[in-house]
mmCIF file of C-alpha atoms in Angstrom:
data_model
loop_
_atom_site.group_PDB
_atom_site.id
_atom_site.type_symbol
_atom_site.label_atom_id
_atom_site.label_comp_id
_atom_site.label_asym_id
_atom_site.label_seq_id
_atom_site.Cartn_x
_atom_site.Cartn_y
_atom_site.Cartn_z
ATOM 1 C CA UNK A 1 6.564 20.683 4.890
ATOM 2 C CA UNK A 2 8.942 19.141 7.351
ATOM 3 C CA UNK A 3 11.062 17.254 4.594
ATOM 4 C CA UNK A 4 15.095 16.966 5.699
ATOM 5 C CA UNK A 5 16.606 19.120 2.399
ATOM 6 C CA UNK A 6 19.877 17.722 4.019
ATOM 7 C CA UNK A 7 19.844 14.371 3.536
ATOM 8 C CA UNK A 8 22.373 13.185 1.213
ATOM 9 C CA UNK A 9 21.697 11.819 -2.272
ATOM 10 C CA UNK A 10 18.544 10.908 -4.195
ATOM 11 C CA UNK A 11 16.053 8.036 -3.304
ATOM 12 C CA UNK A 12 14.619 6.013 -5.704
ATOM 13 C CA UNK A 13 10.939 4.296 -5.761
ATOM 14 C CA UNK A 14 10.296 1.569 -8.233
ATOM 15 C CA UNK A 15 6.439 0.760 -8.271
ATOM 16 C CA UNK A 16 4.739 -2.539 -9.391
ATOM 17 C CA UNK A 17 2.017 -1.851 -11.558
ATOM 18 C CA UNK A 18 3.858 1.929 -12.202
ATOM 19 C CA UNK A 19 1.316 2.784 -14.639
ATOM 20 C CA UNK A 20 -1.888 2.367 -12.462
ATOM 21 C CA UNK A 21 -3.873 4.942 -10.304
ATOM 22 C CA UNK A 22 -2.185 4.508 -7.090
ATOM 23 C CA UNK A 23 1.383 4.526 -8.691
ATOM 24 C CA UNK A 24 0.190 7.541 -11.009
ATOM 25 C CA UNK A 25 -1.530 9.335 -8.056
ATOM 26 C CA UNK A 26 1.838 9.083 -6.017
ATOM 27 C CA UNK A 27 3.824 10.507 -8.614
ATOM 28 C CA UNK A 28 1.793 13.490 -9.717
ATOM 29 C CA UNK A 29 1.190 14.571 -5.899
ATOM 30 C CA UNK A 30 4.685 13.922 -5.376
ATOM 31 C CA UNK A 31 5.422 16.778 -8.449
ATOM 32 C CA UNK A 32 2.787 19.145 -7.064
ATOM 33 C CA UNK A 33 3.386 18.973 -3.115
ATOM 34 C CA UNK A 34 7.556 19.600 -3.667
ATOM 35 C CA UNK A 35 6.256 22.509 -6.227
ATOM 36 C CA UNK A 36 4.284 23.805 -3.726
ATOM 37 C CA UNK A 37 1.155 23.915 -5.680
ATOM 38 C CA UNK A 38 -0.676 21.692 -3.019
ATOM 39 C CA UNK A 39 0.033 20.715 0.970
ATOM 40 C CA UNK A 40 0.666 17.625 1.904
ATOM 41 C CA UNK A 41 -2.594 16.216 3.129
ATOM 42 C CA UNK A 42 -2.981 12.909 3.967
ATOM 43 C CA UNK A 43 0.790 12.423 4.197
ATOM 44 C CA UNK A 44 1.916 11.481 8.312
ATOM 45 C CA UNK A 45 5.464 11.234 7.711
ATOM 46 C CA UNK A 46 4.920 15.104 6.542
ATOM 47 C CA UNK A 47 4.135 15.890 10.222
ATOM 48 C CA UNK A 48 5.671 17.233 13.013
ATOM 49 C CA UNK A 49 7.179 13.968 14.819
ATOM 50 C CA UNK A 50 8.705 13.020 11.994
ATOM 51 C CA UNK A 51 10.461 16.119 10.880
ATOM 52 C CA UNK A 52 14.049 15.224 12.590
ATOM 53 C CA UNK A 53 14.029 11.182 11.614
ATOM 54 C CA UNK A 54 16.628 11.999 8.651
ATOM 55 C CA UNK A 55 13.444 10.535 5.880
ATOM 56 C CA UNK A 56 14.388 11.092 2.304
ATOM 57 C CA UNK A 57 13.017 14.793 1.102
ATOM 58 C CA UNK A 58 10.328 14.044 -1.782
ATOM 59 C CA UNK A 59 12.068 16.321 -3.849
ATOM 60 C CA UNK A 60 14.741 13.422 -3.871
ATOM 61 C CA UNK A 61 12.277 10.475 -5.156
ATOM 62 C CA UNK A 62 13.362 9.357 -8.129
ATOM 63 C CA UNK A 63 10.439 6.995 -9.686
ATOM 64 C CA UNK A 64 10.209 3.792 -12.224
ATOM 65 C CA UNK A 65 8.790 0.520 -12.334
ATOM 66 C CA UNK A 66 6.948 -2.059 -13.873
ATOM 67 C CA UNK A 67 4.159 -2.115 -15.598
ATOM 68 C CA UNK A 68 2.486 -4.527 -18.300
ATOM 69 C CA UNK A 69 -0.135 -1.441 -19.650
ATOM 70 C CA UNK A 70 1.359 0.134 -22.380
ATOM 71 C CA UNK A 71 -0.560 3.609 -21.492
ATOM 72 C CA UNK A 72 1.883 6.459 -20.709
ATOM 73 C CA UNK A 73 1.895 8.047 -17.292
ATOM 74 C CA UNK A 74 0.927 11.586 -18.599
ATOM 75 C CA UNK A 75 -2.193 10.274 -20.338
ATOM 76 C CA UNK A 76 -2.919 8.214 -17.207
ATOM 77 C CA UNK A 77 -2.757 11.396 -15.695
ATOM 78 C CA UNK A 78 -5.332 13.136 -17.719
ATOM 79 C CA UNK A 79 -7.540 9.865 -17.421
ATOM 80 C CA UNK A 80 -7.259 10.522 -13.415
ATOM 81 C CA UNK A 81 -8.199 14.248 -14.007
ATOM 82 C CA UNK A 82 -11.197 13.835 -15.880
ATOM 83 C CA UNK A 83 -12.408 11.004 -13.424
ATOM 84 C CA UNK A 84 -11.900 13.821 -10.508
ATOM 85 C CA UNK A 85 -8.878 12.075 -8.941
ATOM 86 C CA UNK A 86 -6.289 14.931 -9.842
ATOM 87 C CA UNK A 87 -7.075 18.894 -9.871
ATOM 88 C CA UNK A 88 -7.622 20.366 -13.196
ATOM 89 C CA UNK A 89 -4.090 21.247 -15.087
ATOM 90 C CA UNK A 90 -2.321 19.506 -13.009
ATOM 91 C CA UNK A 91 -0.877 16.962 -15.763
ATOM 92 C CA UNK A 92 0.256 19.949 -18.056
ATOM 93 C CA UNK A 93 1.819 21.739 -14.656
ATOM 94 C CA UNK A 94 3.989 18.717 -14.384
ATOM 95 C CA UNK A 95 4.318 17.173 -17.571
ATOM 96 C CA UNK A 96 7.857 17.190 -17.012
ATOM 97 C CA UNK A 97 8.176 14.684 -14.060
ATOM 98 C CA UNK A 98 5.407 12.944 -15.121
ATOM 99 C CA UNK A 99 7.252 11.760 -18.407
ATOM 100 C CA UNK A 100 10.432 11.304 -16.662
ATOM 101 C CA UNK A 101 8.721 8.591 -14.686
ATOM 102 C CA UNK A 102 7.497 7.056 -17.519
ATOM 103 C CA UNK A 103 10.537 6.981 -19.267
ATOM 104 C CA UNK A 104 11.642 4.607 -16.455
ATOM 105 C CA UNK A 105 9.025 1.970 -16.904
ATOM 106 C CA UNK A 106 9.432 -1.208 -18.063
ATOM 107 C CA UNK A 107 7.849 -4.124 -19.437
ATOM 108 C CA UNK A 108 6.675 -6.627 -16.529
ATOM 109 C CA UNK A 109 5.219 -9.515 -16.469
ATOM 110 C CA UNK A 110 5.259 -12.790 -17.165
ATOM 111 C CA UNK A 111 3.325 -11.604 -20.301
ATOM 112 C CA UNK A 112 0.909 -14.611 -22.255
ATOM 113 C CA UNK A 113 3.435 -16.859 -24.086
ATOM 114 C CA UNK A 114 6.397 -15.816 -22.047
ATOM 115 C CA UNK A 115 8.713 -19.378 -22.109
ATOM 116 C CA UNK A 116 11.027 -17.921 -19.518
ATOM 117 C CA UNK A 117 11.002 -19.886 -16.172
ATOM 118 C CA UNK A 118 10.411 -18.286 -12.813
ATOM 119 C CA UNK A 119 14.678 -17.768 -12.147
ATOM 120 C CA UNK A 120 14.499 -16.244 -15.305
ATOM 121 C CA UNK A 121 11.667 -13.994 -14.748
ATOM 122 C CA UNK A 122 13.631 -12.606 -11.812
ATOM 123 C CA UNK A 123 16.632 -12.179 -12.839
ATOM 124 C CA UNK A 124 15.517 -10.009 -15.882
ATOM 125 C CA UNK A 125 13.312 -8.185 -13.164
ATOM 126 C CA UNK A 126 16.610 -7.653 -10.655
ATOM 127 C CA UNK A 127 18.375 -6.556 -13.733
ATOM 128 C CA UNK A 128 15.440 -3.023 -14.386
ATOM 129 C CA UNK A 129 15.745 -2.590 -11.247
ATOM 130 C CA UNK A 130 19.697 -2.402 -10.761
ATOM 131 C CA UNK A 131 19.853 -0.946 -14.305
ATOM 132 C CA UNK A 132 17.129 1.915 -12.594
ATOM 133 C CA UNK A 133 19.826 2.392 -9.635
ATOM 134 C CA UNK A 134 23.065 2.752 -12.001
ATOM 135 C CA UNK A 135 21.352 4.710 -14.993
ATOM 136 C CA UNK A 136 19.730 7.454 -12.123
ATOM 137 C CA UNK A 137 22.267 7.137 -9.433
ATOM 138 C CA UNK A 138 20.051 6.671 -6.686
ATOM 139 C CA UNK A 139 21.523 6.154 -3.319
ATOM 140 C CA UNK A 140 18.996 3.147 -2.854
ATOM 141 C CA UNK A 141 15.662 2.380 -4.408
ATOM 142 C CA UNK A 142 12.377 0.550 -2.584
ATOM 143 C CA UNK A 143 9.941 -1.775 -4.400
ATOM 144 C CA UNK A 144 6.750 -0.997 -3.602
ATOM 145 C CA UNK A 145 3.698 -2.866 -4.925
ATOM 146 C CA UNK A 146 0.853 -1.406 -5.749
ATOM 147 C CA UNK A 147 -0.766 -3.536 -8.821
ATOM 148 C CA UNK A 148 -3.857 -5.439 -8.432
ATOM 149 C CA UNK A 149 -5.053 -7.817 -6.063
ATOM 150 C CA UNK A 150 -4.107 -11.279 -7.722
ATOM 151 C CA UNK A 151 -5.443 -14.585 -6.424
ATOM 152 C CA UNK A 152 -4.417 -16.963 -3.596
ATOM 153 C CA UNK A 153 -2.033 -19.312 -5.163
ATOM 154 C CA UNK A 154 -2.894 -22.962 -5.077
ATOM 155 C CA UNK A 155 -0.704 -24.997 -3.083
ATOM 156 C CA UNK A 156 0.252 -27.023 -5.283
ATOM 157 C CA UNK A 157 1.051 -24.658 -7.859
ATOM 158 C CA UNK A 158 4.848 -24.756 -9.026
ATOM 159 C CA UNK A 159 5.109 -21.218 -10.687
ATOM 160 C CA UNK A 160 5.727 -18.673 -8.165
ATOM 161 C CA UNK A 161 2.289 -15.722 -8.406
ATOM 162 C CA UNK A 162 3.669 -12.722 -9.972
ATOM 163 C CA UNK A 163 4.021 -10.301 -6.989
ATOM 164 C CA UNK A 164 6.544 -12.894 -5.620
ATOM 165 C CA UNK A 165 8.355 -12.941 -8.813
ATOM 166 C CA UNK A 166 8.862 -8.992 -7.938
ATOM 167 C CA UNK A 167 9.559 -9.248 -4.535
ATOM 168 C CA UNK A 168 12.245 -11.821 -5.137
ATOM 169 C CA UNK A 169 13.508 -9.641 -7.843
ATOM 170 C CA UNK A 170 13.600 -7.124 -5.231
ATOM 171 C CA UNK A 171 15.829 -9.295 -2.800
ATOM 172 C CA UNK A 172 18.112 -10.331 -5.811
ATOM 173 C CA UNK A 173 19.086 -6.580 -6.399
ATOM 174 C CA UNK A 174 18.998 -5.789 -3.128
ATOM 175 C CA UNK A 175 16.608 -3.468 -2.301
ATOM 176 C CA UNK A 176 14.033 -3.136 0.748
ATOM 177 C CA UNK A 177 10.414 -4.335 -0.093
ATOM 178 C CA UNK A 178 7.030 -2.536 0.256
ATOM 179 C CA UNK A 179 3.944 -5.305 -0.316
ATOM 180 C CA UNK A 180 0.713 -2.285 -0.133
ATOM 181 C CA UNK A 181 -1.340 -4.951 -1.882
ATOM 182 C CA UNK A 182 -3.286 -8.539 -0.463
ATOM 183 C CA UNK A 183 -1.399 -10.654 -3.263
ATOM 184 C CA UNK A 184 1.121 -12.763 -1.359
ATOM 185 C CA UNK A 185 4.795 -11.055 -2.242
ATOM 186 C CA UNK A 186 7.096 -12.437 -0.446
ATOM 187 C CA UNK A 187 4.857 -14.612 1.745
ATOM 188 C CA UNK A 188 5.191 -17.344 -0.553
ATOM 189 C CA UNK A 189 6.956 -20.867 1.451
ATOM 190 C CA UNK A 190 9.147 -20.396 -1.638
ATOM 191 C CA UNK A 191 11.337 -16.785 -0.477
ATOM 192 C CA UNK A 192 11.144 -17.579 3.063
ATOM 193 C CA UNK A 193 15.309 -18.456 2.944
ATOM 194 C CA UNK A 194 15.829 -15.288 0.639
ATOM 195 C CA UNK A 195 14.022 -13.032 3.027
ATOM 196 C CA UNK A 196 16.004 -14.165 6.278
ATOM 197 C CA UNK A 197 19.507 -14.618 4.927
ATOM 198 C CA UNK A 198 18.424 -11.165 2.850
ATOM 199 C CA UNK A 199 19.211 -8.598 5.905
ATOM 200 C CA UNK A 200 17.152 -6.258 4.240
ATOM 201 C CA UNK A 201 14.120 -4.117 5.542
ATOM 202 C CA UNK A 202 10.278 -5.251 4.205
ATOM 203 C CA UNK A 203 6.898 -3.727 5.523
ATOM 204 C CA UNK A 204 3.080 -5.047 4.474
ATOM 205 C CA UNK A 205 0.783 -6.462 3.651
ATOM 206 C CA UNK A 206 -2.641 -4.966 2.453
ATOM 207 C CA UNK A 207 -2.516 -0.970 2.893
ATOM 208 C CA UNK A 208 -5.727 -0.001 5.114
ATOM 209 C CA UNK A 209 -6.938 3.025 3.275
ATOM 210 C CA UNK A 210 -10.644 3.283 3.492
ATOM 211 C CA UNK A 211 -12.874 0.605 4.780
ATOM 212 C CA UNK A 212 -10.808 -1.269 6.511
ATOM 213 C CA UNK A 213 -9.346 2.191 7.995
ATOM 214 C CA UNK A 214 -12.759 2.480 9.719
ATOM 215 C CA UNK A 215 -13.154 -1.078 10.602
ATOM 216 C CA UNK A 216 -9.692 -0.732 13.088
ATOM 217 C CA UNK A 217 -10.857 2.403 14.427
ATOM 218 C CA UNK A 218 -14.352 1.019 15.467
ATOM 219 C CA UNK A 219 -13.478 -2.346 16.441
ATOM 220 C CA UNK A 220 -11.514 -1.291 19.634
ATOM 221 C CA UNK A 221 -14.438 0.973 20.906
ATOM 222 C CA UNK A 222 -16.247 -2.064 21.515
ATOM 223 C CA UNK A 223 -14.074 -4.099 23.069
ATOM 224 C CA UNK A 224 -12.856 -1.092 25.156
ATOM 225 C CA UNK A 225 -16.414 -0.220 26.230
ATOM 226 C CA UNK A 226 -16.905 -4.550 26.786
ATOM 227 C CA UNK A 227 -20.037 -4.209 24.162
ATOM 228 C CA UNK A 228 -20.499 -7.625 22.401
ATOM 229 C CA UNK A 229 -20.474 -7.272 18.489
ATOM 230 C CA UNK A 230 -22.839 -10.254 17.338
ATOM 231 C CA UNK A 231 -22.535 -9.698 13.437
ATOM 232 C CA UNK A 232 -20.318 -7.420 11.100
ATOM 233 C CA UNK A 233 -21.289 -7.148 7.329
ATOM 234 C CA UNK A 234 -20.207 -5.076 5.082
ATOM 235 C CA UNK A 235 -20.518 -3.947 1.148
ATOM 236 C CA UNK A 236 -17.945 -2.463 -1.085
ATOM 237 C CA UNK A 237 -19.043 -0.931 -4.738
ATOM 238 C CA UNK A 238 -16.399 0.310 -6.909
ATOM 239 C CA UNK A 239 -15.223 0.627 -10.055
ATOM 240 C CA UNK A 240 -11.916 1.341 -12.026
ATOM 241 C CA UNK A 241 -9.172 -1.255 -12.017
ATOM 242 C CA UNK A 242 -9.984 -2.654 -8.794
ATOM 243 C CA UNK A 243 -12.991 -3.251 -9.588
ATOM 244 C CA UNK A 244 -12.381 -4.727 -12.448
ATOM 245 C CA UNK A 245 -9.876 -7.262 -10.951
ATOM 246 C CA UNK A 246 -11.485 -8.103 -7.556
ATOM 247 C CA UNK A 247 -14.645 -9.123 -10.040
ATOM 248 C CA UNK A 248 -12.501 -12.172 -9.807
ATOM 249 C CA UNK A 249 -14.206 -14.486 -6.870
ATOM 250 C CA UNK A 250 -10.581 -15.702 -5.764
ATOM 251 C CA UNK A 251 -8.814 -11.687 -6.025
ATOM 252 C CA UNK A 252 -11.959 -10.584 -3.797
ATOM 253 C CA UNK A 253 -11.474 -13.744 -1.634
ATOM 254 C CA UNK A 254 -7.626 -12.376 -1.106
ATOM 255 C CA UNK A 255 -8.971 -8.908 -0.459
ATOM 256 C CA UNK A 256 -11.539 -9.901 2.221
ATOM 257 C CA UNK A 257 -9.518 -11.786 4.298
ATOM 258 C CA UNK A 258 -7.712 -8.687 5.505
ATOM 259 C CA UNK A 259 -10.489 -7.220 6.348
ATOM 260 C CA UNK A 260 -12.427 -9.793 8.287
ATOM 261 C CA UNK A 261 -8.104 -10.560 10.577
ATOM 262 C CA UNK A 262 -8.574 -6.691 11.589
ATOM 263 C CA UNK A 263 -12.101 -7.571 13.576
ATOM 264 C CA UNK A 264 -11.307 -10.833 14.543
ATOM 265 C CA UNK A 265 -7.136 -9.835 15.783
ATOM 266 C CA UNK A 266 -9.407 -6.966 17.668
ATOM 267 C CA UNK A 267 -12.832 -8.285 18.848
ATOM 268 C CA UNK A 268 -11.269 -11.773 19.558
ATOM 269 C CA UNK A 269 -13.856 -13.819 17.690
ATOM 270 C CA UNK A 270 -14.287 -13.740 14.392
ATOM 271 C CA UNK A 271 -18.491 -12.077 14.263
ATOM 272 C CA UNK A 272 -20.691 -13.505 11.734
ATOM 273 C CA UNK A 273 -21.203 -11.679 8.302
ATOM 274 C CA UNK A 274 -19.069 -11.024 5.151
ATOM 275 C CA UNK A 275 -18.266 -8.353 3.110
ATOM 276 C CA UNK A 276 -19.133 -7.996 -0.602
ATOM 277 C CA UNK A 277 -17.154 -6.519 -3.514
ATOM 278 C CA UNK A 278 -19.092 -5.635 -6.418
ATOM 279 C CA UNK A 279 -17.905 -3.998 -9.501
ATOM 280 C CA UNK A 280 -19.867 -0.944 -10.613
ATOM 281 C CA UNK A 281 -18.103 0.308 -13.725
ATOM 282 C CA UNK A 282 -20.008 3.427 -13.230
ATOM 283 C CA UNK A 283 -18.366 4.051 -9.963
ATOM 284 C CA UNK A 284 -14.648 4.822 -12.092
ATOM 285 C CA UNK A 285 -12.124 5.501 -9.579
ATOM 286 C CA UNK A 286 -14.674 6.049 -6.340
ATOM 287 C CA UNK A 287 -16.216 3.894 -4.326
ATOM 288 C CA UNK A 288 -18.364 3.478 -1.233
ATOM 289 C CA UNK A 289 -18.085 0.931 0.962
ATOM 290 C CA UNK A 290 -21.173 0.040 4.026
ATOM 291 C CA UNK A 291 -20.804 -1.452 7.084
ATOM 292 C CA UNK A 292 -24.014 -3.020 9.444
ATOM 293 C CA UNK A 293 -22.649 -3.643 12.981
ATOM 294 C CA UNK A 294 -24.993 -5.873 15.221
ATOM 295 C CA UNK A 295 -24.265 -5.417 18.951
ATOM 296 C CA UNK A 296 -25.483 -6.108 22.160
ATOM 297 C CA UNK A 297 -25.978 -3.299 24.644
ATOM 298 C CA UNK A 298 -26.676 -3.616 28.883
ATOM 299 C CA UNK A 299 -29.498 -6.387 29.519
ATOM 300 C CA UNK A 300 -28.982 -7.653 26.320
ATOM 301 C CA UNK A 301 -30.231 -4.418 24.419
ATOM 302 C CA UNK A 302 -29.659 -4.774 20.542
ATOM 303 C CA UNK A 303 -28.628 -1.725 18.909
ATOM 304 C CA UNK A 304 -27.190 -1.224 15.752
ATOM 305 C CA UNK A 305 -24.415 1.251 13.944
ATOM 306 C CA UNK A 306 -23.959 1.606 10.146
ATOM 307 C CA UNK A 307 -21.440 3.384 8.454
ATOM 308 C CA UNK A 308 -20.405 4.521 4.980
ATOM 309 C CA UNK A 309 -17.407 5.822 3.483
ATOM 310 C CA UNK A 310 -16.976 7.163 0.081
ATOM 311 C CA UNK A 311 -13.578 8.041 -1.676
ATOM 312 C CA UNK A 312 -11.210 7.598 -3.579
ATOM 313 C CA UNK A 313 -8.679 4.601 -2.747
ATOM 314 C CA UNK A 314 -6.121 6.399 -5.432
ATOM 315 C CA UNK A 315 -6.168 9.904 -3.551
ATOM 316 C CA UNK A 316 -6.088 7.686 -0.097
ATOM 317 C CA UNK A 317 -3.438 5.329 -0.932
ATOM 318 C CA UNK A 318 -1.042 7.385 -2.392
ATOM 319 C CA UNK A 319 0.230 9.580 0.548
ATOM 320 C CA UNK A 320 0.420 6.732 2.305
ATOM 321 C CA UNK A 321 2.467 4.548 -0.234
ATOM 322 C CA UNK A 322 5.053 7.970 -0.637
ATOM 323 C CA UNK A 323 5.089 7.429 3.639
ATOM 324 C CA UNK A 324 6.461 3.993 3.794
ATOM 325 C CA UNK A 325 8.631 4.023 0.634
ATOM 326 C CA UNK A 326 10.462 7.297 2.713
ATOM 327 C CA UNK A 327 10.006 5.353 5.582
ATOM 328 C CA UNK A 328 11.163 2.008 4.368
ATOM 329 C CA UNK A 329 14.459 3.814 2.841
ATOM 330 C CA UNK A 330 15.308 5.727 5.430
ATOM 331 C CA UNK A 331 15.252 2.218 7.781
ATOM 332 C CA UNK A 332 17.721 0.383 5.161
ATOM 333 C CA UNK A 333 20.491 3.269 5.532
ATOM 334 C CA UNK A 334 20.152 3.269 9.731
ATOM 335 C CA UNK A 335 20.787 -0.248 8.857
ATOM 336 C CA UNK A 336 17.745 -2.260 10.303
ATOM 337 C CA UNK A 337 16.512 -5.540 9.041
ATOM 338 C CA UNK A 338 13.439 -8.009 8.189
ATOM 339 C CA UNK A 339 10.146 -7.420 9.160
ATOM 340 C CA UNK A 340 9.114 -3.757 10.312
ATOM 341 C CA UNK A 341 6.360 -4.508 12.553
ATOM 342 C CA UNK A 342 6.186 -0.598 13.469
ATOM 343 C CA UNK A 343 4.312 -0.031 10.272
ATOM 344 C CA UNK A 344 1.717 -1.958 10.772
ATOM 345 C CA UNK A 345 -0.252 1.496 11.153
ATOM 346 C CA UNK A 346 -0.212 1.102 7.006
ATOM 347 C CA UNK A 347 -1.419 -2.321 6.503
ATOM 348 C CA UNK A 348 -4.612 -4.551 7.353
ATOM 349 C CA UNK A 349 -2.224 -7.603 7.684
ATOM 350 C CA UNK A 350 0.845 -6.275 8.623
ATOM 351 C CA UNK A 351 3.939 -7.880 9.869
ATOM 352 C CA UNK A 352 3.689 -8.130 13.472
ATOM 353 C CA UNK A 353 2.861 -5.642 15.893
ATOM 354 C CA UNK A 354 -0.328 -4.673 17.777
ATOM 355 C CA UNK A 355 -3.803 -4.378 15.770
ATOM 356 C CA UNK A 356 -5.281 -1.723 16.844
ATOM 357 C CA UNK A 357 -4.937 1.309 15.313
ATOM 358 C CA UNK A 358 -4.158 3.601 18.304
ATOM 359 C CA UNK A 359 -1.366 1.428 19.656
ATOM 360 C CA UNK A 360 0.069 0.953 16.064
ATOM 361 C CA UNK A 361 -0.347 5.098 15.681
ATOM 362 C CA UNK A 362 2.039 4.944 18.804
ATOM 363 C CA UNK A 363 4.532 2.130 17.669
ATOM 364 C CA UNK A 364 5.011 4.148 13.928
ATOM 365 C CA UNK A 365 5.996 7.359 16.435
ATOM 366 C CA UNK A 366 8.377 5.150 18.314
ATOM 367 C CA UNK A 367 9.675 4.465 15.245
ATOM 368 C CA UNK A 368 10.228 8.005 13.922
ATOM 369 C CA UNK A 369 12.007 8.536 17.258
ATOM 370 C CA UNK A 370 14.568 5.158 16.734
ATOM 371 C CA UNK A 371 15.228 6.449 13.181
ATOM 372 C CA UNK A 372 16.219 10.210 14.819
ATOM 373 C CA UNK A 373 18.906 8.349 17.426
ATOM 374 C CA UNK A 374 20.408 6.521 14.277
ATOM 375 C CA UNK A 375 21.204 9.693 12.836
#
């Protein structure tokens, strides 16, 4: 592990939707990689470029959240284990850190029959959060939002969506942002004052974990070797809570459309087809997603490449979502602020910065280099 055992205090990471997979997944590998009971795969801030750029170790993460499930983290845990997410005994190994996380959950929201108004919403939401900082002494703590994919909000609506009632809630107690979901955090017309006059760091949107993943790496090729893509359709089958909540027509409609801005940011055009989400209970927390690409070859050859992926988004997304909240932290003490386009390596829609995934592999190293000259 290349962790920095010398940077000063603890770091805390408060999670939006804290008792779900992802959020789960990221605590328990946390536990096991700092016990040394498993590497850390998956995990590019855990390799060698980044060993000198002063990130928080993870035996300094200190985690809480939100959460409106009332299920505790270690029987999450088990639920995760017996679904082939975690290794066998892990839960019991780290029983410990898994209930100290729990402990610092609290009840999110807004809840059916809440009266409270959206100021009041985030205020009580600023106050868990601060409360979090004092109560743990945490030298700073990142909101990172992992919960499910909610709708588009309609334009006319005058309630804020509820990942922008966290982000704001964020802002308000003064801690950097982490948006790994497609709900619309602090995109909404609404924060855009907060976030400028804020001076504090934010990175998403959309974490590209799987399909998507794929989708960046291949669309490049063909530009690069001046093939022309005529159609790109693809099919994802899943189950779990995602599944579950992008069931919803307008959640999978908010999903998609990161998917479909990494071809057409790359290829240039936006290439006829759509992709399908379809919820397979069966599936639990894996999934498989297909893609059919249609493409013309010299003297107008058509040729064809399909590709499929199966995983699991938990045991994909969470290395990444320990990355930026490290990441994210370690660029609010070396002082920077607003968008970090250099991320965009994380995200499907990400703030700023080139889309394909080589050059944005390149712009996160630059990045681990700026953070080592702010030491």
């Amino acid at each position: 592990m290349t962790t920095n055992d010398s940077t000063a205090g603890r770091t805390g990471v408060w999670f939006v939707g804290a008792r779900g997979s992802v959020a789960t997944t990221a605590v328990a590998g946390c536990a096991a990689v700092v016990a040394g009971l498993h590497p850390a795969t998956g995990m590019v801030a855990e390799t060698p470029p980044f060993a000198e750029s002063g990130l928080p170790a993870l035996s300094s993460l200190v985690f809480g959240g939100h959460d409106t499930a009332s299920c505790p983290l270690p029987k999450r845990a088990e639920a995760l284990t017996a679904a082939g997410v975690l290794p066998h005994g892990l839960p019991n190994t780290i029983a410990a850190e898994l209930e100290a996380a729990d402990a610092e959950i609290r009840l999110g929201g807004p809840m059916p029959g809440d009266t409270r108004d959206d100021d009041e919403l985030i205020a009580a939401f600023a106050d868990d959060i601060t409360a979090f900082v004092r109560r743990t002494g945490v030298a700073r703590a990142v909101v990172v939002n992992v919960s499910s994919t909610e709708p588009e909000p309609a334009a006319d609506d005058p309630r804020l969506p509820a990942s922008s009632l966290y982000a704001a809630a964020a802002l308000k107690a003064g801690c950097p942002y982490v948006n790994f979901t497609p709900s619309t955090g602090l995109r909404s017309a609404a924060l855009a004052d907060a976030v400028s006059t804020s001076g504090l760091p934010h990175a998403g949107r959309d974490g590209k974990t799987g399909q998507t993943l794929l989708r960046s790496v291949l669309a490049p090729m063909f530009v690069q070797r001046a093939l022309d893509v005529r159609a790109w359709s693809g099919t994802n089958l899943l189950g779990g809570g995602d599944g579950a909540a992008l069931a919803d027509p307008a959640a999978a409609a908010a999903k998609n459309a990161g998917k479909e801005r990494v071809l057409a940011d790359t290829l240039g055009i936006a290439p006829e087809g759509e992709v399908h989400i379809d919820d397979v209970p069966a599936l639990g927390e894996w999934k498989t997603a297909w893609d059919h690409i249609a493409f013309d070859g010299f003297l107008g050859s058509r040729m064809i490449l399909q590709t499929i992926w199966q995983g699991c988004d938990s045991a994909l997304a969470a290395p990444l979502v320990l990355d930026l909240a490290r990441l994210v932290s370690r660029a609010h003490e070396a002082g920077l602020t607003g968008p970090l386009p250099e991320l965009g390596f994380y995200f499907k829609d990400p703030d700023g910065g080139p889309a394909a995934l080589a050059e944005q592999f390149d712009a996160l190293l630059s990045f681990a280099e700026r953070l080592k000259e702010s030491k």
